[in-house]
Amino acid sequence: MLPTDVTDRLKQLGGYVQLLDSKGSELASYNRPASVPTAYTLYGLALRNMYNERYGFHLASTYDKETGHTWVVSLPNSSGYAIGNKWLPPEEERIILIAMLAMFTAIFASFLLLSLWQAHRFGVPLLHMLTWLDSLGRAVYQEPVDHRGIHRSRMRSGKWKRRYRIFVDVMHSIDKLSGTLQRDQALRQQTESLREEWIAGITHDLKTPLVSIKGYAHLLAEPQYDWTVAEVRQFSSTMLEKSAHMEMLINDLAMTYRLKSGARPPESEEIELNSWLEDALKQAAADPFYKKEAILFQAAPFDVTIRLYTPWLERIINNLVANALLHNPPDTVLIVSVIPGEGGKGLTIQFADNGTGMDENTVNRLFERYYRGTATSAAVNGTGLGMAISKGLIEAMGGKITVETTLGNGTVIRLIWEEAVAGNGIEKDINENL
């Protein structure tokens, strides 16, 4: 048993005493904390004695040779806690921990800076392109701009900014798509406006002869008038003429939609184009609205045979002749030529006049269904659909139509069949002469 004053002092200081046997196992103790072991090795005692700060206690030991026992007396450090219970490790470990913390901080900072750099270099352009595509989906076809009204992807000089250059192909594609959609939108608006104007013109064209027909019908139906046979015939003739004009309007309108739906010509027939075209032009020249000798025909130097659907070809010729002679001064001359291709492949029918020509806008829209280059009343027998129908008919027969014109220098329109095999009569003429 320990003296009372010793135990009181130990308790006051927070120390403890242990009695160990020769093997280092505890035989007895006083005030020993639960964290303190009950058995020691010589090496363990030495460590606790040398590194008291690690364990929180100053340790002293005494060996009794007579009994073989060892007395261990431990008093707490000034802090009263073992180093393992402190928030700071030993100096050596603190250095290692600080170094590791600094390394991880540097890695995290580098990763953060790299992420910000990558976001600035790649994320900003990607976000800009996504915003642009979203604008296209909302029918806004302009590239997004900043608060100053400047394109985010370009410098003031118009060149791509450096971080956008890596996406230059994608940016060009989006820019091209934006321009295409913008043009399509403008074209739709223009087409809608022209359609409304065209419908108004067609309505006027239909109502004009209808008013005449109704007026003469009312006159004939009035019982108070006793019309002579000559007057009735005159009224009837006018009504038939106006009815024919209305029928032509309706047929032309139906033809434009048939061609738009991909209508193909009926079975073609083989014709000798020089003689057939000469007869067709004589019939067209008989129109009283045309000046005599306004149409000149230049045949090919030999017979040309080709398979075409003649009713459609005749309609095309009538439309082109009317377009050349009715919309030009009265002294205009139209020269129609047959030009075979080299080697018998290909064929061109050329319509060249010396009229006033057309401006660029009229040429670009000459074959539009909803466009009229002149007023409704400019052509007495016209429907405003002649050129659109001509283009549709020539394409349905495997050909194409081209226009060359300038203001003041006349107009040249060509009907071209590039793949046509036009037979000729050269060999036949040679054999007959032999």
Tab-separated table of C-alpha atoms in Angstrom:
chain	number	residue	atom	x	y	z
A	1	MET	CA	0.000	0.000	0.000
A	2	LEU	CA	1.153	3.493	-0.840
A	3	PRO	CA	1.291	6.178	1.814
A	4	THR	CA	-1.752	8.416	1.925
A	5	ASP	CA	0.173	11.591	1.202
A	6	VAL	CA	1.664	9.935	-1.906
A	7	THR	CA	-1.698	8.831	-3.246
A	8	ASP	CA	-3.177	12.231	-2.546
A	9	ARG	CA	-0.335	13.942	-4.371
A	10	LEU	CA	-0.593	11.565	-7.328
A	11	LYS	CA	-4.293	12.125	-7.540
A	12	GLN	CA	-3.793	15.870	-7.331
A	13	LEU	CA	-1.217	15.841	-10.146
A	14	GLY	CA	-3.155	13.343	-12.251
A	15	GLY	CA	-0.361	10.808	-12.184
A	16	TYR	CA	-0.395	7.090	-11.628
A	17	VAL	CA	1.794	4.274	-10.277
A	18	GLN	CA	2.213	0.760	-11.589
A	19	LEU	CA	4.000	-2.241	-10.116
A	20	LEU	CA	5.288	-4.653	-12.758
A	21	ASP	CA	6.645	-8.155	-12.355
A	22	SER	CA	9.820	-9.443	-13.955
A	23	LYS	CA	7.981	-10.009	-17.244
A	24	GLY	CA	6.589	-6.503	-17.394
A	25	SER	CA	3.016	-7.402	-16.491
A	26	GLU	CA	1.141	-5.246	-14.044
A	27	LEU	CA	0.782	-6.581	-10.518
A	28	ALA	CA	-0.882	-3.528	-9.018
A	29	SER	CA	-1.609	0.087	-9.903
A	30	TYR	CA	-3.048	3.297	-8.576
A	31	ASN	CA	-4.964	5.916	-10.534
A	32	ARG	CA	-3.993	4.323	-13.866
A	33	PRO	CA	-5.966	5.712	-16.840
A	34	ALA	CA	-7.756	3.182	-19.003
A	35	SER	CA	-5.619	4.152	-21.997
A	36	VAL	CA	-2.408	3.091	-20.251
A	37	PRO	CA	-1.338	-0.524	-20.967
A	38	THR	CA	-1.075	-3.171	-18.222
A	39	ALA	CA	1.987	-4.819	-19.715
A	40	TYR	CA	5.238	-3.407	-21.040
A	41	THR	CA	8.338	-4.456	-22.785
A	42	LEU	CA	11.689	-2.987	-22.056
A	43	TYR	CA	11.585	-1.290	-25.452
A	44	GLY	CA	8.131	0.094	-24.715
A	45	LEU	CA	9.219	1.564	-21.406
A	46	ALA	CA	12.219	3.150	-23.098
A	47	LEU	CA	10.016	4.708	-25.781
A	48	ARG	CA	7.595	6.121	-23.209
A	49	ASN	CA	10.487	7.532	-21.261
A	50	MET	CA	12.165	9.102	-24.324
A	51	TYR	CA	9.054	10.327	-26.168
A	52	ASN	CA	6.863	11.413	-23.276
A	53	GLU	CA	5.141	14.043	-25.440
A	54	ARG	CA	3.781	11.307	-27.673
A	55	TYR	CA	2.101	9.541	-24.747
A	56	GLY	CA	1.202	12.560	-22.623
A	57	PHE	CA	3.067	11.477	-19.489
A	58	HIS	CA	6.581	11.838	-18.064
A	59	LEU	CA	7.502	8.326	-17.087
A	60	ALA	CA	10.088	7.199	-14.518
A	61	SER	CA	10.829	3.596	-13.604
A	62	THR	CA	12.795	1.868	-10.828
A	63	TYR	CA	13.879	-1.763	-10.743
A	64	ASP	CA	14.003	-3.647	-7.403
A	65	LYS	CA	16.681	-6.290	-7.631
A	66	GLU	CA	15.545	-8.156	-4.517
A	67	THR	CA	11.979	-8.694	-5.659
A	68	GLY	CA	12.524	-8.382	-9.461
A	69	HIS	CA	9.677	-5.882	-9.596
A	70	THR	CA	9.630	-2.582	-11.413
A	71	TRP	CA	7.978	0.559	-10.151
A	72	VAL	CA	6.602	2.869	-12.838
A	73	VAL	CA	5.607	6.404	-11.880
A	74	SER	CA	4.042	8.680	-14.528
A	75	LEU	CA	3.007	12.311	-14.286
A	76	PRO	CA	1.100	14.117	-17.009
A	77	ASN	CA	2.731	16.614	-19.360
A	78	SER	CA	2.032	20.321	-18.962
A	79	SER	CA	-0.837	20.121	-21.501
A	80	GLY	CA	-2.332	17.220	-19.706
A	81	TYR	CA	-3.042	15.300	-22.951
A	82	ALA	CA	-1.213	12.713	-24.966
A	83	ILE	CA	0.050	13.803	-28.349
A	84	GLY	CA	-2.371	11.355	-29.964
A	85	ASN	CA	-5.263	13.278	-28.496
A	86	LYS	CA	-4.001	16.639	-29.721
A	87	TRP	CA	-5.138	18.201	-33.050
A	88	LEU	CA	-1.482	18.741	-33.949
A	89	PRO	CA	0.757	15.763	-34.730
A	90	PRO	CA	4.451	15.583	-33.854
A	91	GLU	CA	6.790	17.898	-35.684
A	92	GLU	CA	7.988	15.269	-38.161
A	93	GLU	CA	4.449	14.286	-39.044
A	94	ARG	CA	3.384	17.910	-39.187
A	95	ILE	CA	6.027	18.578	-41.833
A	96	ILE	CA	4.860	15.597	-43.903
A	97	LEU	CA	1.199	16.558	-43.513
A	98	ILE	CA	1.908	20.186	-44.444
A	99	ALA	CA	3.843	19.052	-47.515
A	100	MET	CA	1.024	16.721	-48.560
A	101	LEU	CA	-1.552	19.442	-47.959
A	102	ALA	CA	0.482	21.894	-50.034
A	103	MET	CA	0.832	19.337	-52.825
A	104	PHE	CA	-2.906	18.578	-52.891
A	105	THR	CA	-3.672	22.297	-52.763
A	106	ALA	CA	-1.369	22.916	-55.718
A	107	ILE	CA	-2.935	20.011	-57.653
A	108	PHE	CA	-6.452	21.256	-56.903
A	109	ALA	CA	-5.528	24.824	-57.865
A	110	SER	CA	-3.942	23.589	-61.100
A	111	PHE	CA	-7.000	21.472	-61.859
A	112	LEU	CA	-9.286	24.415	-61.134
A	113	LEU	CA	-7.264	26.781	-63.310
A	114	LEU	CA	-7.075	24.189	-66.091
A	115	SER	CA	-10.845	23.658	-65.869
A	116	LEU	CA	-11.478	27.387	-66.056
A	117	TRP	CA	-9.111	27.697	-69.008
A	118	GLN	CA	-10.758	24.766	-70.792
A	119	ALA	CA	-14.203	26.195	-70.070
A	120	HIS	CA	-13.124	29.559	-71.451
A	121	ARG	CA	-11.471	28.060	-74.519
A	122	PHE	CA	-13.984	25.313	-75.377
A	123	GLY	CA	-17.027	25.852	-73.186
A	124	VAL	CA	-17.742	29.432	-74.248
A	125	PRO	CA	-17.757	28.611	-78.007
A	126	LEU	CA	-19.913	25.526	-77.393
A	127	LEU	CA	-22.366	27.551	-75.306
A	128	HIS	CA	-22.432	30.227	-78.037
A	129	MET	CA	-23.207	27.633	-80.708
A	130	LEU	CA	-25.947	26.065	-78.575
A	131	THR	CA	-27.456	29.513	-78.021
A	132	TRP	CA	-27.282	30.173	-81.758
A	133	LEU	CA	-28.993	26.862	-82.566
A	134	ASP	CA	-31.670	27.641	-79.980
A	135	SER	CA	-32.223	30.997	-81.704
A	136	LEU	CA	-32.642	29.205	-85.036
A	137	GLY	CA	-35.284	27.000	-83.427
A	138	ARG	CA	-37.138	30.169	-82.382
A	139	ALA	CA	-36.962	31.534	-85.963
A	140	VAL	CA	-34.302	34.116	-85.061
A	141	TYR	CA	-31.793	33.691	-87.874
A	142	GLN	CA	-29.121	36.132	-86.681
A	143	GLU	CA	-25.993	35.188	-84.752
A	144	PRO	CA	-26.335	36.172	-81.058
A	145	VAL	CA	-24.554	39.400	-80.078
A	146	ASP	CA	-23.301	40.834	-76.809
A	147	HIS	CA	-24.647	43.891	-75.016
A	148	ARG	CA	-22.672	46.115	-77.400
A	149	GLY	CA	-24.272	44.533	-80.450
A	150	ILE	CA	-21.048	42.794	-81.525
A	151	HIS	CA	-20.916	39.141	-82.530
A	152	ARG	CA	-19.348	37.163	-79.706
A	153	SER	CA	-17.425	34.941	-82.109
A	154	ARG	CA	-15.804	37.718	-84.110
A	155	MET	CA	-13.443	40.601	-83.588
A	156	ARG	CA	-14.288	44.098	-84.746
A	157	SER	CA	-12.417	43.362	-87.983
A	158	GLY	CA	-14.818	40.494	-88.681
A	159	LYS	CA	-12.252	37.718	-88.165
A	160	TRP	CA	-12.966	34.760	-85.905
A	161	LYS	CA	-11.741	35.079	-82.345
A	162	ARG	CA	-8.955	32.722	-81.404
A	163	ARG	CA	-10.969	30.366	-79.210
A	164	TYR	CA	-13.623	30.026	-81.946
A	165	ARG	CA	-11.175	29.055	-84.681
A	166	ILE	CA	-11.060	25.416	-83.555
A	167	PHE	CA	-14.799	25.231	-84.316
A	168	VAL	CA	-14.549	27.225	-87.552
A	169	ASP	CA	-16.094	24.438	-89.696
A	170	VAL	CA	-19.068	24.103	-87.359
A	171	MET	CA	-19.462	27.879	-87.141
A	172	HIS	CA	-19.394	28.178	-90.932
A	173	SER	CA	-22.057	25.452	-91.189
A	174	ILE	CA	-24.315	27.152	-88.639
A	175	ASP	CA	-23.760	30.507	-90.347
A	176	LYS	CA	-24.631	28.964	-93.709
A	177	LEU	CA	-27.716	27.295	-92.215
A	178	SER	CA	-28.750	30.592	-90.655
A	179	GLY	CA	-28.412	32.384	-93.997
A	180	THR	CA	-30.347	29.669	-95.811
A	181	LEU	CA	-33.183	29.774	-93.280
A	182	GLN	CA	-33.230	33.559	-93.459
A	183	ARG	CA	-33.477	33.476	-97.258
A	184	ASP	CA	-36.162	30.789	-97.103
A	185	GLN	CA	-38.162	32.882	-94.667
A	186	ALA	CA	-37.893	35.929	-96.931
A	187	LEU	CA	-38.820	33.790	-99.944
A	188	ARG	CA	-41.859	32.363	-98.133
A	189	GLN	CA	-43.013	35.847	-97.232
A	190	GLN	CA	-42.410	37.048	-100.775
A	191	THR	CA	-44.176	34.006	-102.250
A	192	GLU	CA	-47.135	34.509	-99.943
A	193	SER	CA	-47.366	38.151	-100.996
A	194	LEU	CA	-47.088	37.222	-104.684
A	195	ARG	CA	-49.683	34.477	-104.247
A	196	GLU	CA	-52.136	36.963	-102.804
A	197	GLU	CA	-51.422	39.411	-105.635
A	198	TRP	CA	-51.752	36.637	-108.201
A	199	ILE	CA	-55.049	35.413	-106.748
A	200	ALA	CA	-56.325	38.975	-106.828
A	201	GLY	CA	-55.260	39.230	-110.497
A	202	ILE	CA	-56.840	35.889	-111.440
A	203	THR	CA	-60.020	36.897	-109.615
A	204	HIS	CA	-60.074	40.102	-111.639
A	205	ASP	CA	-59.420	38.181	-114.873
A	206	LEU	CA	-62.307	35.826	-114.148
A	207	LYS	CA	-64.708	38.494	-113.012
A	208	THR	CA	-64.114	40.736	-116.032
A	209	PRO	CA	-65.496	38.295	-118.660
A	210	LEU	CA	-68.088	37.064	-116.184
A	211	VAL	CA	-69.487	40.590	-115.848
A	212	SER	CA	-69.825	40.809	-119.629
A	213	ILE	CA	-71.531	37.405	-119.812
A	214	LYS	CA	-73.972	38.325	-117.037
A	215	GLY	CA	-74.679	41.700	-118.628
A	216	TYR	CA	-75.536	40.254	-122.040
A	217	ALA	CA	-77.530	37.454	-120.411
A	218	HIS	CA	-79.611	40.027	-118.531
A	219	LEU	CA	-80.196	41.960	-121.760
A	220	LEU	CA	-81.349	38.829	-123.559
A	221	ALA	CA	-83.648	37.895	-120.655
A	222	GLU	CA	-85.407	41.274	-120.514
A	223	PRO	CA	-88.962	40.814	-121.914
A	224	GLN	CA	-89.381	44.523	-122.704
A	225	TYR	CA	-86.749	44.374	-125.430
A	226	ASP	CA	-87.282	42.704	-128.761
A	227	TRP	CA	-83.794	41.961	-130.039
A	228	THR	CA	-83.108	41.298	-133.669
A	229	VAL	CA	-81.456	38.085	-134.829
A	230	ALA	CA	-78.240	39.970	-135.639
A	231	GLU	CA	-78.137	41.503	-132.148
A	232	VAL	CA	-78.745	38.135	-130.494
A	233	ARG	CA	-75.943	36.621	-132.528
A	234	GLN	CA	-73.645	39.501	-131.574
A	235	PHE	CA	-74.465	39.061	-127.875
A	236	SER	CA	-74.007	35.306	-128.134
A	237	SER	CA	-70.681	35.710	-129.917
A	238	THR	CA	-69.397	38.007	-127.178
A	239	MET	CA	-70.597	35.638	-124.479
A	240	LEU	CA	-68.874	32.702	-126.185
A	241	GLU	CA	-65.664	34.704	-126.497
A	242	LYS	CA	-65.712	35.645	-122.798
A	243	SER	CA	-66.564	32.072	-121.826
A	244	ALA	CA	-63.613	30.791	-123.859
A	245	HIS	CA	-61.343	33.269	-122.089
A	246	MET	CA	-62.578	32.051	-118.692
A	247	GLU	CA	-62.068	28.453	-119.765
A	248	MET	CA	-58.515	29.246	-120.851
A	249	LEU	CA	-57.808	30.815	-117.455
A	250	ILE	CA	-59.134	27.766	-115.623
A	251	ASN	CA	-57.253	25.345	-117.876
A	252	ASP	CA	-54.004	27.252	-117.402
A	253	LEU	CA	-54.474	27.238	-113.654
A	254	ALA	CA	-55.151	23.495	-113.682
A	255	MET	CA	-52.142	22.886	-115.928
A	256	THR	CA	-49.758	24.646	-113.523
A	257	TYR	CA	-50.820	22.343	-110.685
A	258	ARG	CA	-50.652	19.259	-112.900
A	259	LEU	CA	-47.083	20.109	-113.862
A	260	LYS	CA	-46.190	20.819	-110.249
A	261	SER	CA	-47.482	17.350	-109.375
A	262	GLY	CA	-45.131	15.757	-111.931
A	263	ALA	CA	-47.439	15.264	-114.905
A	264	ARG	CA	-45.788	13.531	-117.872
A	265	PRO	CA	-46.682	13.986	-121.559
A	266	PRO	CA	-48.808	11.375	-123.324
A	267	GLU	CA	-47.221	9.208	-125.994
A	268	SER	CA	-44.941	11.308	-128.201
A	269	GLU	CA	-44.892	11.242	-131.995
A	270	GLU	CA	-42.063	11.542	-134.482
A	271	ILE	CA	-42.094	14.782	-136.465
A	272	GLU	CA	-39.895	16.533	-138.998
A	273	LEU	CA	-39.251	19.621	-136.919
A	274	ASN	CA	-38.523	22.149	-139.714
A	275	SER	CA	-41.810	21.711	-141.534
A	276	TRP	CA	-43.867	21.227	-138.366
A	277	LEU	CA	-42.442	24.333	-136.687
A	278	GLU	CA	-42.933	26.428	-139.851
A	279	ASP	CA	-46.637	25.497	-139.936
A	280	ALA	CA	-47.021	26.177	-136.195
A	281	LEU	CA	-45.484	29.631	-136.582
A	282	LYS	CA	-47.763	30.456	-139.538
A	283	GLN	CA	-50.783	29.627	-137.367
A	284	ALA	CA	-49.419	31.740	-134.522
A	285	ALA	CA	-48.718	34.660	-136.873
A	286	ALA	CA	-52.360	34.686	-137.971
A	287	ASP	CA	-53.315	36.264	-134.632
A	288	PRO	CA	-54.729	39.736	-135.397
A	289	PHE	CA	-52.799	41.252	-132.470
A	290	TYR	CA	-49.489	40.533	-134.210
A	291	LYS	CA	-47.993	42.691	-136.927
A	292	LYS	CA	-47.558	41.018	-140.300
A	293	GLU	CA	-44.125	39.573	-141.002
A	294	ALA	CA	-43.221	39.953	-137.312
A	295	ILE	CA	-42.125	36.296	-137.180
A	296	LEU	CA	-39.183	34.992	-139.223
A	297	PHE	CA	-38.292	31.303	-139.361
A	298	GLN	CA	-34.806	29.906	-139.932
A	299	ALA	CA	-34.879	26.160	-140.548
A	300	ALA	CA	-31.988	23.800	-139.971
A	301	PRO	CA	-29.845	23.107	-143.084
A	302	PHE	CA	-31.184	19.529	-143.180
A	303	ASP	CA	-34.282	17.623	-142.123
A	304	VAL	CA	-34.520	17.075	-138.366
A	305	THR	CA	-36.742	14.319	-137.001
A	306	ILE	CA	-37.452	14.061	-133.287
A	307	ARG	CA	-40.058	12.488	-131.006
A	308	LEU	CA	-42.066	15.076	-129.011
A	309	TYR	CA	-45.616	15.597	-127.798
A	310	THR	CA	-46.737	18.215	-130.321
A	311	PRO	CA	-49.760	19.704	-128.449
A	312	TRP	CA	-47.476	20.706	-125.591
A	313	LEU	CA	-44.774	21.973	-127.952
A	314	GLU	CA	-47.363	24.016	-129.842
A	315	ARG	CA	-48.533	25.587	-126.595
A	316	ILE	CA	-44.967	26.475	-125.638
A	317	ILE	CA	-44.410	28.124	-129.027
A	318	ASN	CA	-47.632	30.130	-128.785
A	319	ASN	CA	-46.698	31.305	-125.277
A	320	LEU	CA	-43.184	32.371	-126.319
A	321	VAL	CA	-44.442	34.131	-129.454
A	322	ALA	CA	-47.086	35.986	-127.432
A	323	ASN	CA	-44.553	36.917	-124.764
A	324	ALA	CA	-42.172	38.335	-127.400
A	325	LEU	CA	-44.703	40.259	-129.530
A	326	LEU	CA	-47.283	41.456	-127.012
A	327	HIS	CA	-44.836	42.849	-124.442
A	328	ASN	CA	-42.564	44.686	-126.895
A	329	PRO	CA	-42.992	47.630	-129.287
A	330	PRO	CA	-45.168	46.985	-132.389
A	331	ASP	CA	-42.165	46.900	-134.753
A	332	THR	CA	-40.482	44.054	-132.853
A	333	VAL	CA	-39.279	41.143	-135.020
A	334	LEU	CA	-39.017	37.602	-133.656
A	335	ILE	CA	-36.574	35.152	-135.291
A	336	VAL	CA	-37.181	31.467	-134.571
A	337	SER	CA	-34.316	29.092	-135.432
A	338	VAL	CA	-33.796	25.319	-135.316
A	339	ILE	CA	-30.224	24.514	-134.253
A	340	PRO	CA	-29.241	20.816	-134.175
A	341	GLY	CA	-26.393	19.748	-131.907
A	342	GLU	CA	-23.064	18.507	-133.166
A	343	GLY	CA	-23.019	14.868	-134.222
A	344	GLY	CA	-26.796	14.652	-134.246
A	345	LYS	CA	-27.029	14.746	-130.436
A	346	GLY	CA	-28.935	17.598	-128.846
A	347	LEU	CA	-31.381	20.102	-130.287
A	348	THR	CA	-32.154	23.789	-129.687
A	349	ILE	CA	-35.109	25.913	-130.771
A	350	GLN	CA	-34.141	29.564	-130.388
A	351	PHE	CA	-36.517	32.550	-130.080
A	352	ALA	CA	-34.621	35.849	-130.537
A	353	ASP	CA	-36.363	39.246	-130.627
A	354	ASN	CA	-35.059	42.801	-130.959
A	355	GLY	CA	-37.410	44.214	-128.354
A	356	THR	CA	-36.754	46.211	-125.186
A	357	GLY	CA	-35.375	43.292	-123.193
A	358	MET	CA	-35.929	42.672	-119.475
A	359	ASP	CA	-34.253	43.795	-116.275
A	360	GLU	CA	-32.559	41.338	-113.913
A	361	ASN	CA	-35.473	41.161	-111.473
A	362	THR	CA	-37.945	40.269	-114.239
A	363	VAL	CA	-35.602	37.602	-115.632
A	364	ASN	CA	-35.106	36.016	-112.219
A	365	ARG	CA	-38.849	35.787	-111.640
A	366	LEU	CA	-39.998	35.232	-115.222
A	367	PHE	CA	-41.085	31.632	-114.608
A	368	GLU	CA	-42.697	32.111	-111.191
A	369	ARG	CA	-46.319	31.056	-111.039
A	370	TYR	CA	-47.286	33.957	-108.816
A	371	TYR	CA	-45.378	36.681	-110.602
A	372	ARG	CA	-46.605	39.030	-113.274
A	373	GLY	CA	-44.139	41.347	-114.910
A	374	THR	CA	-46.970	43.443	-116.349
A	375	ALA	CA	-50.404	44.583	-115.309
A	376	THR	CA	-53.368	42.264	-115.582
A	377	SER	CA	-54.699	44.136	-118.559
A	378	ALA	CA	-51.402	44.303	-120.441
A	379	ALA	CA	-52.123	41.169	-122.487
A	380	VAL	CA	-55.580	40.869	-123.959
A	381	ASN	CA	-55.558	37.085	-124.239
A	382	GLY	CA	-52.991	36.334	-121.530
A	383	THR	CA	-53.470	34.592	-118.205
A	384	GLY	CA	-50.223	35.500	-116.472
A	385	LEU	CA	-49.249	31.813	-116.375
A	386	GLY	CA	-47.792	31.371	-119.865
A	387	MET	CA	-44.104	31.351	-119.005
A	388	ALA	CA	-44.553	29.202	-115.899
A	389	ILE	CA	-46.517	26.682	-117.990
A	390	SER	CA	-43.906	26.773	-120.768
A	391	LYS	CA	-41.113	25.973	-118.326
A	392	GLY	CA	-43.114	23.139	-116.793
A	393	LEU	CA	-44.016	21.658	-120.190
A	394	ILE	CA	-40.476	21.777	-121.585
A	395	GLU	CA	-39.076	20.145	-118.453
A	396	ALA	CA	-41.792	17.483	-118.509
A	397	MET	CA	-40.622	16.620	-122.052
A	398	GLY	CA	-37.021	16.221	-120.899
A	399	GLY	CA	-35.716	19.626	-121.967
A	400	LYS	CA	-34.870	22.945	-120.365
A	401	ILE	CA	-35.438	26.618	-121.102
A	402	THR	CA	-32.866	29.421	-120.825
A	403	VAL	CA	-33.120	33.207	-121.104
A	404	GLU	CA	-30.531	35.778	-122.178
A	405	THR	CA	-31.549	39.420	-122.128
A	406	THR	CA	-30.490	42.944	-121.241
A	407	LEU	CA	-32.497	46.123	-121.258
A	408	GLY	CA	-32.499	47.675	-124.711
A	409	ASN	CA	-30.886	44.689	-126.462
A	410	GLY	CA	-33.757	42.264	-126.910
A	411	THR	CA	-34.261	38.763	-125.535
A	412	VAL	CA	-33.081	35.289	-126.559
A	413	ILE	CA	-34.992	32.267	-125.233
A	414	ARG	CA	-33.780	28.770	-126.022
A	415	LEU	CA	-35.571	25.436	-125.740
A	416	ILE	CA	-32.833	22.848	-125.291
A	417	TRP	CA	-32.912	19.047	-125.390
A	418	GLU	CA	-29.345	18.015	-124.576
A	419	GLU	CA	-29.963	14.262	-124.691
A	420	ALA	CA	-32.247	14.250	-127.726
A	421	VAL	CA	-31.051	12.260	-130.751
A	422	ALA	CA	-32.208	14.367	-133.682
A	423	GLY	CA	-32.154	12.415	-136.938
A	424	ASN	CA	-31.264	14.305	-140.132
A	425	GLY	CA	-31.886	13.850	-143.788
A	426	ILE	CA	-28.322	14.296	-145.020
A	427	GLU	CA	-27.682	10.631	-145.785
A	428	LYS	CA	-31.093	10.306	-147.430
A	429	ASP	CA	-30.423	13.315	-149.697
A	430	ILE	CA	-27.011	11.946	-150.623
A	431	ASN	CA	-28.430	8.531	-151.560
A	432	GLU	CA	-31.151	10.113	-153.682
A	433	ASN	CA	-28.616	12.271	-155.557
A	434	LEU	CA	-26.499	9.200	-156.262
